[in-house]
Amino acid sequence: MPKMKSHTGTGKRVRVTGKGKIMKQQAGLRHNLEKKPSTRTRRLTGLVEAAKSDVKRLKKLLGR
């Protein structure tokens, strides 16, 4: 049986913490930033924990 390959695209988009949580960048910070309020763009910076419904799928893609 061949080895399981981790999804390289997912590996670039998410990060696993030491405790196993999956952290990701929030959406909505790529374009049309002039019309968005500064408060909103500041709130969208940084990493957030992935939604519970996505964790199982993301872990499978990462080969964990």
PDB file of N, CA, C and O in Angstrom:
ATOM      1  N   MET A   1       0.845  -1.194   0.000  1.00  0.00           N
ATOM      2  CA  MET A   1       0.000   0.000   0.000  1.00  0.00           C
ATOM      3  C   MET A   1       0.887   1.253   0.000  1.00  0.00           C
ATOM      4  O   MET A   1       1.846   1.330   0.767  1.00  0.00           O
ATOM      5  N   PRO A   2       0.561   2.240  -0.862  1.00  0.00           N
ATOM      6  CA  PRO A   2       1.398   3.437  -0.930  1.00  0.00           C
ATOM      7  C   PRO A   2       1.262   4.316   0.305  1.00  0.00           C
ATOM      8  O   PRO A   2       0.294   4.214   1.047  1.00  0.00           O
ATOM      9  N   LYS A   3       2.267   5.156   0.480  1.00  0.00           N
ATOM     10  CA  LYS A   3       2.254   6.067   1.629  1.00  0.00           C
ATOM     11  C   LYS A   3       1.173   7.118   1.447  1.00  0.00           C
ATOM     12  O   LYS A   3       0.846   7.503   0.331  1.00  0.00           O
ATOM     13  N   MET A   4       0.633   7.593   2.572  1.00  0.00           N
ATOM     14  CA  MET A   4      -0.330   8.698   2.540  1.00  0.00           C
ATOM     15  C   MET A   4       0.453   9.989   2.308  1.00  0.00           C
ATOM     16  O   MET A   4       1.482  10.214   2.945  1.00  0.00           O
ATOM     17  N   LYS A   5      -0.040  10.824   1.413  1.00  0.00           N
ATOM     18  CA  LYS A   5       0.622  12.101   1.152  1.00  0.00           C
ATOM     19  C   LYS A   5      -0.203  13.221   1.770  1.00  0.00           C
ATOM     20  O   LYS A   5      -1.425  13.256   1.609  1.00  0.00           O
ATOM     21  N   SER A   6       0.472  14.119   2.456  1.00  0.00           N
ATOM     22  CA  SER A   6      -0.238  15.261   3.014  1.00  0.00           C
ATOM     23  C   SER A   6      -0.500  16.260   1.896  1.00  0.00           C
ATOM     24  O   SER A   6       0.260  16.359   0.936  1.00  0.00           O
ATOM     25  N   HIS A   7      -1.597  16.999   2.017  1.00  0.00           N
ATOM     26  CA  HIS A   7      -1.997  17.974   1.010  1.00  0.00           C
ATOM     27  C   HIS A   7      -1.134  19.221   1.179  1.00  0.00           C
ATOM     28  O   HIS A   7      -1.254  19.934   2.177  1.00  0.00           O
ATOM     29  N   THR A   8      -0.256  19.475   0.208  1.00  0.00           N
ATOM     30  CA  THR A   8       0.719  20.559   0.367  1.00  0.00           C
ATOM     31  C   THR A   8       0.050  21.930   0.428  1.00  0.00           C
ATOM     32  O   THR A   8       0.520  22.811   1.142  1.00  0.00           O
ATOM     33  N   GLY A   9      -1.049  22.113  -0.302  1.00  0.00           N
ATOM     34  CA  GLY A   9      -1.753  23.389  -0.271  1.00  0.00           C
ATOM     35  C   GLY A   9      -2.331  23.685   1.098  1.00  0.00           C
ATOM     36  O   GLY A   9      -2.269  24.813   1.587  1.00  0.00           O
ATOM     37  N   THR A  10      -2.878  22.659   1.737  1.00  0.00           N
ATOM     38  CA  THR A  10      -3.421  22.826   3.090  1.00  0.00           C
ATOM     39  C   THR A  10      -2.300  23.118   4.073  1.00  0.00           C
ATOM     40  O   THR A  10      -2.456  23.935   4.981  1.00  0.00           O
ATOM     41  N   GLY A  11      -1.171  22.469   3.874  1.00  0.00           N
ATOM     42  CA  GLY A  11      -0.028  22.701   4.752  1.00  0.00           C
ATOM     43  C   GLY A  11       0.464  24.134   4.722  1.00  0.00           C
ATOM     44  O   GLY A  11       0.977  24.645   5.713  1.00  0.00           O
ATOM     45  N   LYS A  12       0.298  24.801   3.573  1.00  0.00           N
ATOM     46  CA  LYS A  12       0.713  26.197   3.464  1.00  0.00           C
ATOM     47  C   LYS A  12      -0.303  27.147   4.079  1.00  0.00           C
ATOM     48  O   LYS A  12       0.031  28.271   4.417  1.00  0.00           O
ATOM     49  N   ARG A  13      -1.546  26.707   4.201  1.00  0.00           N
ATOM     50  CA  ARG A  13      -2.617  27.588   4.652  1.00  0.00           C
ATOM     51  C   ARG A  13      -2.933  27.481   6.139  1.00  0.00           C
ATOM     52  O   ARG A  13      -3.494  28.412   6.707  1.00  0.00           O
ATOM     53  N   VAL A  14      -2.626  26.361   6.745  1.00  0.00           N
ATOM     54  CA  VAL A  14      -2.950  26.183   8.163  1.00  0.00           C
ATOM     55  C   VAL A  14      -1.709  25.784   8.947  1.00  0.00           C
ATOM     56  O   VAL A  14      -0.722  25.321   8.371  1.00  0.00           O
ATOM     57  N   ARG A  15      -1.775  25.983  10.263  1.00  0.00           N
ATOM     58  CA  ARG A  15      -0.658  25.683  11.149  1.00  0.00           C
ATOM     59  C   ARG A  15      -1.187  24.908  12.341  1.00  0.00           C
ATOM     60  O   ARG A  15      -2.283  25.215  12.842  1.00  0.00           O
ATOM     61  N   VAL A  16      -0.457  23.914  12.783  1.00  0.00           N
ATOM     62  CA  VAL A  16      -0.874  23.121  13.936  1.00  0.00           C
ATOM     63  C   VAL A  16      -0.061  23.561  15.144  1.00  0.00           C
ATOM     64  O   VAL A  16       1.168  23.648  15.083  1.00  0.00           O
ATOM     65  N   THR A  17      -0.756  23.852  16.245  1.00  0.00           N
ATOM     66  CA  THR A  17      -0.079  24.288  17.460  1.00  0.00           C
ATOM     67  C   THR A  17       0.486  23.080  18.198  1.00  0.00           C
ATOM     68  O   THR A  17       0.255  21.935  17.814  1.00  0.00           O
ATOM     69  N   GLY A  18       1.177  23.345  19.264  1.00  0.00           N
ATOM     70  CA  GLY A  18       1.741  22.275  20.071  1.00  0.00           C
ATOM     71  C   GLY A  18       0.687  21.379  20.685  1.00  0.00           C
ATOM     72  O   GLY A  18       0.906  20.188  20.877  1.00  0.00           O
ATOM     73  N   LYS A  19      -0.463  21.961  21.003  1.00  0.00           N
ATOM     74  CA  LYS A  19      -1.559  21.181  21.588  1.00  0.00           C
ATOM     75  C   LYS A  19      -2.426  20.501  20.546  1.00  0.00           C
ATOM     76  O   LYS A  19      -3.365  19.791  20.884  1.00  0.00           O
ATOM     77  N   GLY A  20      -2.161  20.768  19.249  1.00  0.00           N
ATOM     78  CA  GLY A  20      -2.906  20.106  18.189  1.00  0.00           C
ATOM     79  C   GLY A  20      -4.033  20.931  17.601  1.00  0.00           C
ATOM     80  O   GLY A  20      -4.769  20.442  16.748  1.00  0.00           O
ATOM     81  N   LYS A  21      -4.186  22.175  18.034  1.00  0.00           N
ATOM     82  CA  LYS A  21      -5.220  23.026  17.446  1.00  0.00           C
ATOM     83  C   LYS A  21      -4.776  23.454  16.050  1.00  0.00           C
ATOM     84  O   LYS A  21      -3.584  23.596  15.788  1.00  0.00           O
ATOM     85  N   ILE A  22      -5.752  23.657  15.173  1.00  0.00           N
ATOM     86  CA  ILE A  22      -5.447  24.088  13.813  1.00  0.00           C
ATOM     87  C   ILE A  22      -5.766  25.570  13.700  1.00  0.00           C
ATOM     88  O   ILE A  22      -6.902  25.993  13.910  1.00  0.00           O
ATOM     89  N   MET A  23      -4.735  26.357  13.387  1.00  0.00           N
ATOM     90  CA  MET A  23      -4.874  27.801  13.276  1.00  0.00           C
ATOM     91  C   MET A  23      -4.872  28.193  11.804  1.00  0.00           C
ATOM     92  O   MET A  23      -4.142  27.620  11.001  1.00  0.00           O
ATOM     93  N   LYS A  24      -5.702  29.190  11.450  1.00  0.00           N
ATOM     94  CA  LYS A  24      -5.787  29.646  10.069  1.00  0.00           C
ATOM     95  C   LYS A  24      -5.976  31.148  10.033  1.00  0.00           C
ATOM     96  O   LYS A  24      -6.338  31.762  11.020  1.00  0.00           O
ATOM     97  N   GLN A  25      -5.714  31.720   8.859  1.00  0.00           N
ATOM     98  CA  GLN A  25      -5.933  33.148   8.637  1.00  0.00           C
ATOM     99  C   GLN A  25      -7.407  33.370   8.325  1.00  0.00           C
ATOM    100  O   GLN A  25      -8.020  32.562   7.631  1.00  0.00           O
ATOM    101  N   GLN A  26      -7.984  34.468   8.836  1.00  0.00           N
ATOM    102  CA  GLN A  26      -9.385  34.754   8.542  1.00  0.00           C
ATOM    103  C   GLN A  26      -9.533  35.265   7.120  1.00  0.00           C
ATOM    104  O   GLN A  26      -8.625  35.875   6.553  1.00  0.00           O
ATOM    105  N   ALA A  27     -10.697  35.025   6.536  1.00  0.00           N
ATOM    106  CA  ALA A  27     -10.979  35.454   5.166  1.00  0.00           C
ATOM    107  C   ALA A  27     -11.345  36.933   5.132  1.00  0.00           C
ATOM    108  O   ALA A  27     -11.718  37.513   6.149  1.00  0.00           O
ATOM    109  N   GLY A  28     -11.253  37.533   3.959  1.00  0.00           N
ATOM    110  CA  GLY A  28     -11.723  38.890   3.762  1.00  0.00           C
ATOM    111  C   GLY A  28     -10.657  39.958   3.861  1.00  0.00           C
ATOM    112  O   GLY A  28     -10.973  41.122   4.068  1.00  0.00           O
ATOM    113  N   LEU A  29      -9.387  39.576   3.697  1.00  0.00           N
ATOM    114  CA  LEU A  29      -8.314  40.563   3.850  1.00  0.00           C
ATOM    115  C   LEU A  29      -7.396  40.570   2.621  1.00  0.00           C
ATOM    116  O   LEU A  29      -6.220  40.889   2.714  1.00  0.00           O
ATOM    117  N   ARG A  30      -7.940  40.215   1.460  1.00  0.00           N
ATOM    118  CA  ARG A  30      -7.127  40.118   0.247  1.00  0.00           C
ATOM    119  C   ARG A  30      -7.344  41.284  -0.710  1.00  0.00           C
ATOM    120  O   ARG A  30      -6.418  41.747  -1.355  1.00  0.00           O
ATOM    121  N   HIS A  31      -8.576  41.754  -0.854  1.00  0.00           N
ATOM    122  CA  HIS A  31      -8.836  42.830  -1.812  1.00  0.00           C
ATOM    123  C   HIS A  31     -10.020  43.660  -1.331  1.00  0.00           C
ATOM    124  O   HIS A  31     -10.655  43.339  -0.335  1.00  0.00           O
ATOM    125  N   ASN A  32     -10.280  44.770  -2.035  1.00  0.00           N
ATOM    126  CA  ASN A  32     -11.341  45.729  -1.673  1.00  0.00           C
ATOM    127  C   ASN A  32     -11.147  46.250  -0.257  1.00  0.00           C
ATOM    128  O   ASN A  32     -12.107  46.437   0.485  1.00  0.00           O
ATOM    129  N   LEU A  33      -9.901  46.516   0.116  1.00  0.00           N
ATOM    130  CA  LEU A  33      -9.627  46.949   1.483  1.00  0.00           C
ATOM    131  C   LEU A  33      -9.953  48.424   1.701  1.00  0.00           C
ATOM    132  O   LEU A  33     -10.170  48.835   2.837  1.00  0.00           O
ATOM    133  N   GLU A  34     -10.003  49.207   0.630  1.00  0.00           N
ATOM    134  CA  GLU A  34     -10.292  50.635   0.788  1.00  0.00           C
ATOM    135  C   GLU A  34     -11.707  50.877   1.287  1.00  0.00           C
ATOM    136  O   GLU A  34     -11.947  51.808   2.047  1.00  0.00           O
ATOM    137  N   LYS A  35     -12.640  50.057   0.877  1.00  0.00           N
ATOM    138  CA  LYS A  35     -14.033  50.281   1.278  1.00  0.00           C
ATOM    139  C   LYS A  35     -14.363  49.652   2.636  1.00  0.00           C
ATOM    140  O   LYS A  35     -15.428  49.919   3.184  1.00  0.00           O
ATOM    141  N   LYS A  36     -13.475  48.816   3.152  1.00  0.00           N
ATOM    142  CA  LYS A  36     -13.720  48.199   4.462  1.00  0.00           C
ATOM    143  C   LYS A  36     -13.201  49.115   5.569  1.00  0.00           C
ATOM    144  O   LYS A  36     -12.132  49.712   5.435  1.00  0.00           O
ATOM    145  N   PRO A  37     -13.942  49.216   6.671  1.00  0.00           N
ATOM    146  CA  PRO A  37     -13.473  50.060   7.775  1.00  0.00           C
ATOM    147  C   PRO A  37     -12.175  49.526   8.376  1.00  0.00           C
ATOM    148  O   PRO A  37     -11.931  48.317   8.385  1.00  0.00           O
ATOM    149  N   SER A  38     -11.360  50.440   8.888  1.00  0.00           N
ATOM    150  CA  SER A  38     -10.088  50.058   9.496  1.00  0.00           C
ATOM    151  C   SER A  38     -10.304  49.131  10.682  1.00  0.00           C
ATOM    152  O   SER A  38      -9.507  48.223  10.918  1.00  0.00           O
ATOM    153  N   THR A  39     -11.409  49.343  11.408  1.00  0.00           N
ATOM    154  CA  THR A  39     -11.685  48.472  12.560  1.00  0.00           C
ATOM    155  C   THR A  39     -11.877  47.036  12.111  1.00  0.00           C
ATOM    156  O   THR A  39     -11.412  46.103  12.771  1.00  0.00           O
ATOM    157  N   ARG A  40     -12.535  46.877  10.968  1.00  0.00           N
ATOM    158  CA  ARG A  40     -12.767  45.523  10.453  1.00  0.00           C
ATOM    159  C   ARG A  40     -11.473  44.868   9.995  1.00  0.00           C
ATOM    160  O   ARG A  40     -11.224  43.698  10.286  1.00  0.00           O
ATOM    161  N   THR A  41     -10.622  45.617   9.288  1.00  0.00           N
ATOM    162  CA  THR A  41      -9.372  45.037   8.806  1.00  0.00           C
ATOM    163  C   THR A  41      -8.438  44.708   9.971  1.00  0.00           C
ATOM    164  O   THR A  41      -7.720  43.711   9.920  1.00  0.00           O
ATOM    165  N   ARG A  42      -8.467  45.516  11.030  1.00  0.00           N
ATOM    166  CA  ARG A  42      -7.657  45.196  12.205  1.00  0.00           C
ATOM    167  C   ARG A  42      -8.166  43.935  12.891  1.00  0.00           C
ATOM    168  O   ARG A  42      -7.386  43.112  13.365  1.00  0.00           O
ATOM    169  N   ARG A  43      -9.471  43.775  12.929  1.00  0.00           N
ATOM    170  CA  ARG A  43     -10.065  42.596  13.575  1.00  0.00           C
ATOM    171  C   ARG A  43      -9.729  41.314  12.809  1.00  0.00           C
ATOM    172  O   ARG A  43      -9.614  40.236  13.403  1.00  0.00           O
ATOM    173  N   LEU A  44      -9.555  41.439  11.499  1.00  0.00           N
ATOM    174  CA  LEU A  44      -9.285  40.268  10.669  1.00  0.00           C
ATOM    175  C   LEU A  44      -7.819  39.850  10.666  1.00  0.00           C
ATOM    176  O   LEU A  44      -7.486  38.809  10.112  1.00  0.00           O
ATOM    177  N   THR A  45      -6.909  40.653  11.245  1.00  0.00           N
ATOM    178  CA  THR A  45      -5.498  40.276  11.253  1.00  0.00           C
ATOM    179  C   THR A  45      -5.256  39.157  12.260  1.00  0.00           C
ATOM    180  O   THR A  45      -6.050  38.954  13.177  1.00  0.00           O
ATOM    181  N   GLY A  46      -4.143  38.471  12.081  1.00  0.00           N
ATOM    182  CA  GLY A  46      -3.767  37.411  13.013  1.00  0.00           C
ATOM    183  C   GLY A  46      -4.428  36.092  12.690  1.00  0.00           C
ATOM    184  O   GLY A  46      -5.262  35.982  11.796  1.00  0.00           O
ATOM    185  N   LEU A  47      -4.048  35.081  13.440  1.00  0.00           N
ATOM    186  CA  LEU A  47      -4.574  33.734  13.231  1.00  0.00           C
ATOM    187  C   LEU A  47      -5.724  33.454  14.179  1.00  0.00           C
ATOM    188  O   LEU A  47      -5.778  33.975  15.282  1.00  0.00           O
ATOM    189  N   VAL A  48      -6.650  32.603  13.718  1.00  0.00           N
ATOM    190  CA  VAL A  48      -7.762  32.157  14.557  1.00  0.00           C
ATOM    191  C   VAL A  48      -7.837  30.631  14.478  1.00  0.00           C
ATOM    192  O   VAL A  48      -7.318  30.021  13.540  1.00  0.00           O
ATOM    193  N   GLU A  49      -8.485  30.041  15.451  1.00  0.00           N
ATOM    194  CA  GLU A  49      -8.652  28.595  15.456  1.00  0.00           C
ATOM    195  C   GLU A  49      -9.677  28.211  14.390  1.00  0.00           C
ATOM    196  O   GLU A  49     -10.685  28.896  14.209  1.00  0.00           O
ATOM    197  N   ALA A  50      -9.422  27.121  13.671  1.00  0.00           N
ATOM    198  CA  ALA A  50     -10.343  26.666  12.631  1.00  0.00           C
ATOM    199  C   ALA A  50     -11.649  26.203  13.259  1.00  0.00           C
ATOM    200  O   ALA A  50     -11.679  25.749  14.406  1.00  0.00           O
ATOM    201  N   ALA A  51     -12.732  26.314  12.500  1.00  0.00           N
ATOM    202  CA  ALA A  51     -14.045  25.915  12.985  1.00  0.00           C
ATOM    203  C   ALA A  51     -14.066  24.421  13.302  1.00  0.00           C
ATOM    204  O   ALA A  51     -13.395  23.625  12.631  1.00  0.00           O
ATOM    205  N   LYS A  52     -14.825  24.072  14.304  1.00  0.00           N
ATOM    206  CA  LYS A  52     -14.879  22.681  14.757  1.00  0.00           C
ATOM    207  C   LYS A  52     -15.333  21.745  13.636  1.00  0.00           C
ATOM    208  O   LYS A  52     -14.860  20.616  13.516  1.00  0.00           O
ATOM    209  N   SER A  53     -16.243  22.239  12.789  1.00  0.00           N
ATOM    210  CA  SER A  53     -16.760  21.412  11.697  1.00  0.00           C
ATOM    211  C   SER A  53     -15.707  21.135  10.623  1.00  0.00           C
ATOM    212  O   SER A  53     -15.834  20.174   9.863  1.00  0.00           O
ATOM    213  N   ASP A  54     -14.665  21.967  10.537  1.00  0.00           N
ATOM    214  CA  ASP A  54     -13.620  21.795   9.529  1.00  0.00           C
ATOM    215  C   ASP A  54     -12.419  21.000  10.025  1.00  0.00           C
ATOM    216  O   ASP A  54     -11.614  20.532   9.217  1.00  0.00           O
ATOM    217  N   VAL A  55     -12.293  20.832  11.338  1.00  0.00           N
ATOM    218  CA  VAL A  55     -11.075  20.258  11.912  1.00  0.00           C
ATOM    219  C   VAL A  55     -10.822  18.839  11.424  1.00  0.00           C
ATOM    220  O   VAL A  55      -9.693  18.496  11.053  1.00  0.00           O
ATOM    221  N   LYS A  56     -11.851  18.008  11.359  1.00  0.00           N
ATOM    222  CA  LYS A  56     -11.673  16.615  10.945  1.00  0.00           C
ATOM    223  C   LYS A  56     -11.139  16.542   9.514  1.00  0.00           C
ATOM    224  O   LYS A  56     -10.200  15.807   9.226  1.00  0.00           O
ATOM    225  N   ARG A  57     -11.712  17.348   8.629  1.00  0.00           N
ATOM    226  CA  ARG A  57     -11.290  17.367   7.223  1.00  0.00           C
ATOM    227  C   ARG A  57      -9.868  17.897   7.082  1.00  0.00           C
ATOM    228  O   ARG A  57      -9.054  17.338   6.334  1.00  0.00           O
ATOM    229  N   LEU A  58      -9.536  18.957   7.820  1.00  0.00           N
ATOM    230  CA  LEU A  58      -8.198  19.527   7.742  1.00  0.00           C
ATOM    231  C   LEU A  58      -7.142  18.562   8.252  1.00  0.00           C
ATOM    232  O   LEU A  58      -6.067  18.439   7.671  1.00  0.00           O
ATOM    233  N   LYS A  59      -7.452  17.865   9.345  1.00  0.00           N
ATOM    234  CA  LYS A  59      -6.480  16.900   9.883  1.00  0.00           C
ATOM    235  C   LYS A  59      -6.240  15.768   8.908  1.00  0.00           C
ATOM    236  O   LYS A  59      -5.124  15.273   8.760  1.00  0.00           O
ATOM    237  N   LYS A  60      -7.294  15.354   8.208  1.00  0.00           N
ATOM    238  CA  LYS A  60      -7.152  14.285   7.219  1.00  0.00           C
ATOM    239  C   LYS A  60      -6.262  14.760   6.064  1.00  0.00           C
ATOM    240  O   LYS A  60      -5.404  14.020   5.582  1.00  0.00           O
ATOM    241  N   LEU A  61      -6.474  16.012   5.625  1.00  0.00           N
ATOM    242  CA  LEU A  61      -5.650  16.552   4.543  1.00  0.00           C
ATOM    243  C   LEU A  61      -4.191  16.697   4.956  1.00  0.00           C
ATOM    244  O   LEU A  61      -3.285  16.547   4.143  1.00  0.00           O
ATOM    245  N   LEU A  62      -3.967  16.985   6.243  1.00  0.00           N
ATOM    246  CA  LEU A  62      -2.596  17.130   6.726  1.00  0.00           C
ATOM    247  C   LEU A  62      -1.933  15.794   7.038  1.00  0.00           C
ATOM    248  O   LEU A  62      -0.744  15.747   7.350  1.00  0.00           O
ATOM    249  N   GLY A  63      -2.708  14.725   6.993  1.00  0.00           N
ATOM    250  CA  GLY A  63      -2.164  13.397   7.288  1.00  0.00           C
ATOM    251  C   GLY A  63      -1.956  13.160   8.764  1.00  0.00           C
ATOM    252  O   GLY A  63      -1.010  12.477   9.166  1.00  0.00           O
ATOM    253  N   ARG A  64      -2.826  13.714   9.608  1.00  0.00           N
ATOM    254  CA  ARG A  64      -2.716  13.555  11.058  1.00  0.00           C
ATOM    255  C   ARG A  64      -3.834  12.704  11.585  1.00  0.00           C
ATOM    256  O   ARG A  64      -4.884  12.608  11.061  1.00  0.00           O
TER     257      ARG A  64
END
